[in-house]
Amino acid sequence: MKYRFMLFLALTQFAWTAPSVSATELNATETPITGTNYQSPYCGCCKDWVKHMADNGFKLDVVFEENLTPIKIDKGIRPEYASCHTAVIEGYTFEGHVPAEDIQRFLKEKPANFIGLAVGGMPMGSPGMEYGDQKDAYDVLAFDKDGNTQVWASHNRVQ
């Protein structure tokens, strides 16, 4: 009887002290989606965007470049939707502060006519551009090899 009581105490103590597991930790056991992010060595928001991606199941190698223009041209990025960094994941191009959820949806759906997604500029409130409670409305654009775009997702819009 004493043995059972001690076992009960040990098990209940474990239940009370066992650490909880977050969604991020559960995702860490899954195979991450890998890719490469090209960015300036001087840009802090790019580093924050890479962290946002890591927190959402991506593992991006970072390549620092002084001049990103040749990479952007090679990957089909037009000036009107260019931003501060360019990522290549599973053969697709992702320009700027695109939320991980939009990239995950794009990679799942693999739309035939598009080669990537872009968030032009650096809108406040987008991943990597968080600043207090400031949140600019912005669109995530899907783009094709000819530079044509279509709104893929909208964020921070007042309903």
Backbone as CSV, one residue per row, in Angstrom:
resi,resn,N_x,N_y,N_z,CA_x,CA_y,CA_z,C_x,C_y,C_z
1,MET,0.827,-1.191,0.000,0.000,0.000,0.000,0.873,1.257,0.000
2,LYS,1.912,1.266,0.832,2.810,2.415,0.902,3.477,2.635,-0.460
3,TYR,3.845,1.549,-1.153,4.481,1.630,-2.464,3.543,2.302,-3.466
4,ARG,2.257,1.911,-3.456,1.282,2.505,-4.368,1.107,3.991,-4.103
5,PHE,1.065,4.369,-2.840,0.904,5.774,-2.480,2.101,6.584,-2.965
6,MET,3.294,6.053,-2.802,4.503,6.758,-3.254,4.526,6.859,-4.783
7,LEU,4.092,5.783,-5.441,4.004,5.813,-6.895,2.989,6.867,-7.334
8,PHE,1.844,6.932,-6.676,0.833,7.935,-6.963,1.404,9.338,-6.812
9,LEU,2.101,9.595,-5.715,2.707,10.903,-5.489,3.711,11.249,-6.586
10,ALA,4.525,10.280,-6.944,5.538,10.515,-7.984,4.873,10.852,-9.314
11,LEU,3.854,10.112,-9.667,3.177,10.345,-10.944,2.434,11.675,-10.947
12,THR,1.754,12.006,-9.874,1.043,13.280,-9.849,2.009,14.443,-9.807
13,GLN,3.125,14.284,-9.123,4.134,15.344,-9.110,4.653,15.568,-10.528
14,PHE,4.881,14.482,-11.274,5.351,14.599,-12.655,4.316,15.330,-13.499
15,ALA,3.049,14.997,-13.298,1.997,15.642,-14.081,1.945,17.144,-13.821
16,TRP,2.189,17.542,-12.587,2.144,18.969,-12.255,3.373,19.715,-12.733
17,THR,4.506,19.018,-12.856,5.745,19.717,-13.220,6.170,19.466,-14.655
18,ALA,5.462,18.610,-15.364,5.845,18.326,-16.750,5.688,19.588,-17.586
19,PRO,6.672,19.908,-18.393,6.579,21.128,-19.198,5.511,20.985,-20.275
20,SER,4.864,22.087,-20.578,3.893,22.066,-21.670,4.660,22.172,-22.982
21,VAL,4.070,21.694,-24.034,4.712,21.710,-25.341,3.945,22.684,-26.228
22,SER,4.654,23.654,-26.758,4.007,24.654,-27.611,3.885,24.130,-29.034
23,ALA,3.076,24.826,-29.833,2.912,24.459,-31.241,4.238,24.566,-31.975
24,THR,5.046,25.573,-31.609,6.353,25.737,-32.250,7.247,24.542,-31.961
25,GLU,7.223,24.047,-30.702,8.047,22.897,-30.349,7.563,21.642,-31.074
26,LEU,6.241,21.505,-31.230,5.729,20.356,-31.970,6.177,20.426,-33.424
27,ASN,6.137,21.632,-34.018,6.579,21.789,-35.396,8.059,21.474,-35.544
28,ALA,8.829,21.649,-34.450,10.266,21.406,-34.518,10.573,19.935,-34.779
29,THR,9.627,19.037,-34.447,9.863,17.623,-34.680,9.571,17.239,-36.122
30,GLU,8.860,18.091,-36.840,8.589,17.836,-38.247,9.794,18.256,-39.078
31,THR,9.895,17.726,-40.274,10.968,18.127,-41.170,10.711,19.554,-41.633
32,PRO,11.674,20.454,-41.407,11.443,21.844,-41.822,11.458,21.993,-43.337
33,ILE,10.782,23.007,-43.811,10.820,23.374,-45.224,12.070,24.226,-45.399
34,THR,12.934,23.830,-46.307,14.216,24.509,-46.441,14.247,25.434,-47.651
35,GLY,15.141,26.406,-47.573,15.309,27.344,-48.664,16.489,28.254,-48.389
36,THR,16.616,29.284,-49.205,17.706,30.252,-49.085,17.125,31.654,-49.103
37,ASN,17.611,32.496,-48.203,17.200,33.898,-48.178,18.408,34.767,-48.504
38,TYR,18.267,35.591,-49.541,19.313,36.528,-49.954,18.972,37.888,-49.349
39,GLN,19.912,38.461,-48.622,19.634,39.715,-47.944,20.901,40.531,-47.755
40,SER,20.696,41.804,-47.463,21.804,42.699,-47.153,22.368,42.348,-45.778
41,PRO,23.668,42.454,-45.597,24.232,42.196,-44.271,23.876,43.282,-43.257
42,TYR,23.261,44.362,-43.704,22.977,45.505,-42.831,21.517,45.625,-42.427
43,CYS,20.665,44.702,-42.840,19.218,44.839,-42.642,18.730,43.990,-41.462
44,GLY,18.239,44.644,-40.415,17.723,43.938,-39.245,16.364,43.311,-39.471
45,CYS,15.529,43.943,-40.287,14.189,43.386,-40.499,14.258,42.062,-41.256
46,CYS,15.262,41.885,-42.097,15.432,40.610,-42.807,15.696,39.481,-41.811
47,LYS,16.539,39.778,-40.825,16.844,38.804,-39.775,15.565,38.442,-39.022
48,ASP,14.725,39.440,-38.733,13.467,39.186,-38.023,12.505,38.363,-38.872
49,TRP,12.505,38.583,-40.185,11.641,37.790,-41.073,12.111,36.331,-41.097
50,VAL,13.424,36.118,-41.141,13.960,34.745,-41.121,13.558,34.055,-39.819
51,LYS,13.575,34.783,-38.701,13.137,34.210,-37.422,11.649,33.857,-37.489
52,HIS,10.829,34.742,-38.063,9.398,34.457,-38.245,9.224,33.156,-39.037
53,MET,10.011,33.001,-40.074,9.921,31.779,-40.879,10.328,30.550,-40.065
54,ALA,11.404,30.661,-39.299,11.861,29.546,-38.461,10.794,29.172,-37.437
55,ASP,10.125,30.164,-36.877,9.058,29.912,-35.903,7.862,29.211,-36.533
56,ASN,7.815,29.184,-37.865,6.695,28.573,-38.577,7.101,27.382,-39.437
57,GLY,8.186,26.716,-39.057,8.548,25.452,-39.694,9.472,25.541,-40.890
58,PHE,10.132,26.663,-41.098,11.067,26.818,-42.208,12.497,26.881,-41.676
59,LYS,13.429,26.394,-42.473,14.854,26.525,-42.155,15.512,27.161,-43.378
60,LEU,15.851,28.435,-43.244,16.408,29.165,-44.371,17.898,29.412,-44.163
61,ASP,18.684,29.054,-45.153,20.085,29.457,-45.174,20.101,30.923,-45.577
62,VAL,20.952,31.701,-44.946,21.036,33.122,-45.244,22.304,33.400,-46.031
63,VAL,22.150,34.094,-47.160,23.277,34.502,-47.989,23.288,36.028,-47.996
64,PHE,24.377,36.597,-47.497,24.501,38.053,-47.459,25.081,38.548,-48.771
65,GLU,24.418,39.542,-49.344,24.845,40.130,-50.611,24.829,41.654,-50.489
66,GLU,25.865,42.284,-50.982,25.900,43.749,-51.006,24.928,44.300,-52.054
67,ASN,24.810,43.596,-53.175,23.956,44.040,-54.272,22.967,42.927,-54.616
68,LEU,21.710,43.124,-54.263,20.681,42.109,-54.502,20.026,42.224,-55.872
69,THR,20.303,43.288,-56.602,19.638,43.516,-57.891,19.809,42.357,-58.864
70,PRO,21.020,41.817,-59.067,21.135,40.696,-60.021,20.300,39.473,-59.609
71,ILE,20.200,39.217,-58.313,19.388,38.084,-57.833,17.919,38.355,-58.114
72,LYS,17.467,39.568,-57.837,16.065,39.916,-58.065,15.711,39.815,-59.554
73,ILE,16.592,40.289,-60.405,16.356,40.197,-61.857,16.288,38.734,-62.285
74,ASP,17.229,37.937,-61.792,17.275,36.510,-62.134,16.008,35.774,-61.684
75,LYS,15.443,36.180,-60.561,14.271,35.492,-59.995,12.944,36.092,-60.449
76,GLY,12.993,37.102,-61.351,11.761,37.651,-61.920,11.086,38.711,-61.080
77,ILE,11.825,39.327,-60.168,11.245,40.371,-59.317,11.257,41.693,-60.061
78,ARG,10.092,42.300,-60.196,9.973,43.611,-60.840,10.148,44.707,-59.795
79,PRO,10.655,45.869,-60.188,10.857,46.963,-59.226,9.588,47.362,-58.465
80,GLU,8.434,47.259,-59.097,7.200,47.701,-58.440,6.783,46.819,-57.268
81,TYR,7.329,45.613,-57.155,7.027,44.797,-55.975,8.295,44.251,-55.320
82,ALA,9.377,44.991,-55.471,10.644,44.610,-54.825,10.632,45.022,-53.360
83,SER,11.465,44.346,-52.587,11.622,44.647,-51.170,13.079,44.426,-50.784
84,CYS,13.324,44.198,-49.509,14.701,44.161,-49.007,15.356,42.781,-49.046
85,HIS,14.609,41.718,-49.224,15.221,40.385,-49.288,14.430,39.496,-50.241
86,THR,15.102,38.461,-50.724,14.518,37.535,-51.689,14.815,36.117,-51.233
87,ALA,13.779,35.311,-51.071,13.957,33.923,-50.656,13.582,32.986,-51.801
88,VAL,14.290,31.872,-51.866,13.971,30.812,-52.823,13.690,29.559,-52.010
89,ILE,12.460,29.048,-52.159,12.010,27.881,-51.408,11.295,26.951,-52.370
90,GLU,11.775,25.714,-52.454,11.186,24.706,-53.340,11.055,25.202,-54.775
91,GLY,12.013,25.997,-55.224,12.031,26.484,-56.601,11.184,27.716,-56.853
92,TYR,10.460,28.182,-55.860,9.645,29.391,-55.985,10.378,30.565,-55.344
93,THR,10.006,31.783,-55.746,10.628,32.998,-55.220,9.638,33.728,-54.322
94,PHE,10.135,34.180,-53.179,9.320,34.922,-52.226,10.051,36.213,-51.888
95,GLU,9.448,37.321,-52.276,10.068,38.633,-52.160,9.486,39.412,-50.988
96,GLY,10.352,39.860,-50.105,9.930,40.735,-49.029,9.263,40.028,-47.868
97,HIS,8.448,40.776,-47.156,7.889,40.349,-45.873,6.599,39.553,-46.023
98,VAL,6.668,38.484,-46.780,5.521,37.605,-47.002,5.306,36.757,-45.746
99,PRO,4.080,36.729,-45.196,3.825,35.888,-44.029,4.022,34.399,-44.341
100,ALA,4.534,33.670,-43.363,4.781,32.234,-43.530,3.507,31.489,-43.926
101,GLU,2.369,31.876,-43.373,1.117,31.183,-43.687,0.771,31.294,-45.173
102,ASP,1.096,32.428,-45.793,0.829,32.593,-47.218,1.784,31.738,-48.045
103,ILE,3.029,31.644,-47.611,4.004,30.788,-48.306,3.609,29.325,-48.158
104,GLN,3.184,28.921,-46.970,2.748,27.532,-46.761,1.580,27.188,-47.673
105,ARG,0.628,28.093,-47.779,-0.529,27.868,-48.669,-0.076,27.780,-50.122
106,PHE,0.821,28.678,-50.538,1.329,28.680,-51.907,2.035,27.363,-52.223
107,LEU,2.890,26.908,-51.304,3.621,25.654,-51.526,2.689,24.444,-51.554
108,LYS,1.612,24.511,-50.817,0.637,23.416,-50.819,-0.166,23.397,-52.119
109,GLU,-0.601,24.583,-52.541,-1.442,24.662,-53.739,-0.638,24.600,-55.037
110,LYS,0.602,25.053,-55.017,1.482,25.081,-56.193,0.757,25.582,-57.446
111,PRO,0.319,26.839,-57.425,-0.422,27.356,-58.586,0.433,27.324,-59.851
112,ALA,-0.128,26.775,-60.892,0.627,26.503,-62.128,1.179,27.751,-62.807
113,ASN,0.471,28.845,-62.765,0.879,30.022,-63.531,1.813,30.970,-62.794
114,PHE,2.024,30.763,-61.501,2.805,31.716,-60.721,4.150,31.136,-60.299
115,ILE,5.143,32.044,-60.195,6.498,31.612,-59.795,6.862,32.092,-58.396
116,GLY,5.956,32.839,-57.758,6.249,33.277,-56.403,5.257,34.283,-55.863
117,LEU,5.587,34.767,-54.652,4.788,35.767,-53.965,5.670,36.949,-53.597
118,ALA,5.054,38.119,-53.491,5.812,39.317,-53.124,4.985,40.257,-52.266
119,VAL,5.678,40.894,-51.323,5.136,42.027,-50.589,6.091,43.175,-50.888
120,GLY,5.648,44.100,-51.719,6.489,45.221,-52.093,6.715,46.174,-50.930
121,GLY,7.886,46.792,-50.910,8.211,47.738,-49.844,8.412,47.024,-48.527
122,MET,8.135,47.727,-47.465,8.344,47.191,-46.122,7.188,47.643,-45.226
123,PRO,5.977,47.088,-45.412,4.825,47.562,-44.650,4.928,47.250,-43.153
124,MET,4.638,48.254,-42.334,4.633,48.060,-40.883,3.581,47.015,-40.516
125,GLY,3.953,46.140,-39.595,3.037,45.103,-39.144,3.163,43.807,-39.921
126,SER,3.942,43.812,-41.008,4.194,42.559,-41.724,5.300,41.813,-40.970
127,PRO,5.448,40.504,-41.176,6.470,39.757,-40.443,7.866,40.351,-40.641
128,GLY,8.523,40.633,-39.519,9.832,41.259,-39.546,9.763,42.767,-39.460
129,MET,8.588,43.325,-39.637,8.403,44.782,-39.601,7.443,45.196,-38.476
130,GLU,7.400,44.388,-37.421,6.520,44.706,-36.302,7.086,45.912,-35.541
131,TYR,6.199,46.816,-35.194,6.593,47.990,-34.425,5.401,48.429,-33.588
132,GLY,5.399,47.995,-32.342,4.272,48.318,-31.470,2.974,47.808,-32.059
133,ASP,1.969,48.667,-32.060,0.676,48.254,-32.613,0.427,48.838,-34.002
134,GLN,1.471,49.359,-34.643,1.326,49.893,-35.998,1.166,48.750,-36.990
135,LYS,0.133,48.815,-37.783,-0.125,47.784,-38.780,-0.669,48.430,-40.047
136,ASP,0.151,48.485,-41.067,-0.296,48.979,-42.362,-1.053,47.874,-43.091
137,ALA,-2.055,48.251,-43.835,-2.732,47.299,-44.713,-1.805,47.010,-45.891
138,TYR,-1.731,45.751,-46.290,-0.893,45.397,-47.437,-1.416,44.137,-48.113
139,ASP,-1.032,43.994,-49.378,-1.387,42.815,-50.164,-0.157,41.968,-50.418
140,VAL,-0.367,40.669,-50.470,0.639,39.726,-50.934,0.266,39.416,-52.378
141,LEU,1.192,39.659,-53.282,0.934,39.450,-54.703,1.556,38.151,-55.189
142,ALA,0.802,37.381,-55.949,1.359,36.256,-56.693,1.806,36.836,-58.030
143,PHE,2.969,36.400,-58.523,3.455,36.932,-59.797,3.910,35.802,-60.708
144,ASP,3.801,36.064,-62.025,4.216,35.067,-63.016,5.527,35.494,-63.664
145,LYS,6.025,34.685,-64.584,7.331,34.950,-65.210,7.338,36.213,-66.062
146,ASP,6.146,36.698,-66.459,6.056,37.919,-67.262,5.831,39.161,-66.405
147,GLY,5.767,38.984,-65.077,5.578,40.118,-64.180,4.134,40.451,-63.873
148,ASN,3.199,39.682,-64.428,1.791,39.901,-64.110,1.533,39.495,-62.665
149,THR,0.642,40.222,-62.004,0.365,39.938,-60.597,-1.118,39.741,-60.345
150,GLN,-1.379,39.093,-59.220,-2.736,38.885,-58.734,-2.654,38.883,-57.213
151,VAL,-3.638,39.480,-56.541,-3.627,39.486,-55.082,-3.823,38.052,-54.585
152,TRP,-2.870,37.589,-53.791,-2.912,36.249,-53.192,-3.577,36.311,-51.812
153,ALA,-3.233,37.358,-51.056,-3.798,37.534,-49.710,-3.720,39.014,-49.339
154,SER,-4.591,39.431,-48.462,-4.567,40.796,-47.930,-4.464,40.708,-46.411
155,HIS,-3.733,41.659,-45.830,-3.508,41.654,-44.390,-3.762,43.038,-43.795
156,ASN,-4.207,43.034,-42.546,-4.416,44.247,-41.755,-5.453,45.182,-42.378
157,ARG,-6.400,44.631,-43.100,-7.481,45.439,-43.689,-8.597,45.571,-42.666
158,VAL,-9.184,46.744,-42.584,-10.332,46.956,-41.699,-11.537,46.323,-42.366
159,GLN,-12.253,45.520,-41.603,-13.413,44.802,-42.156,-14.619,45.675,-42.247
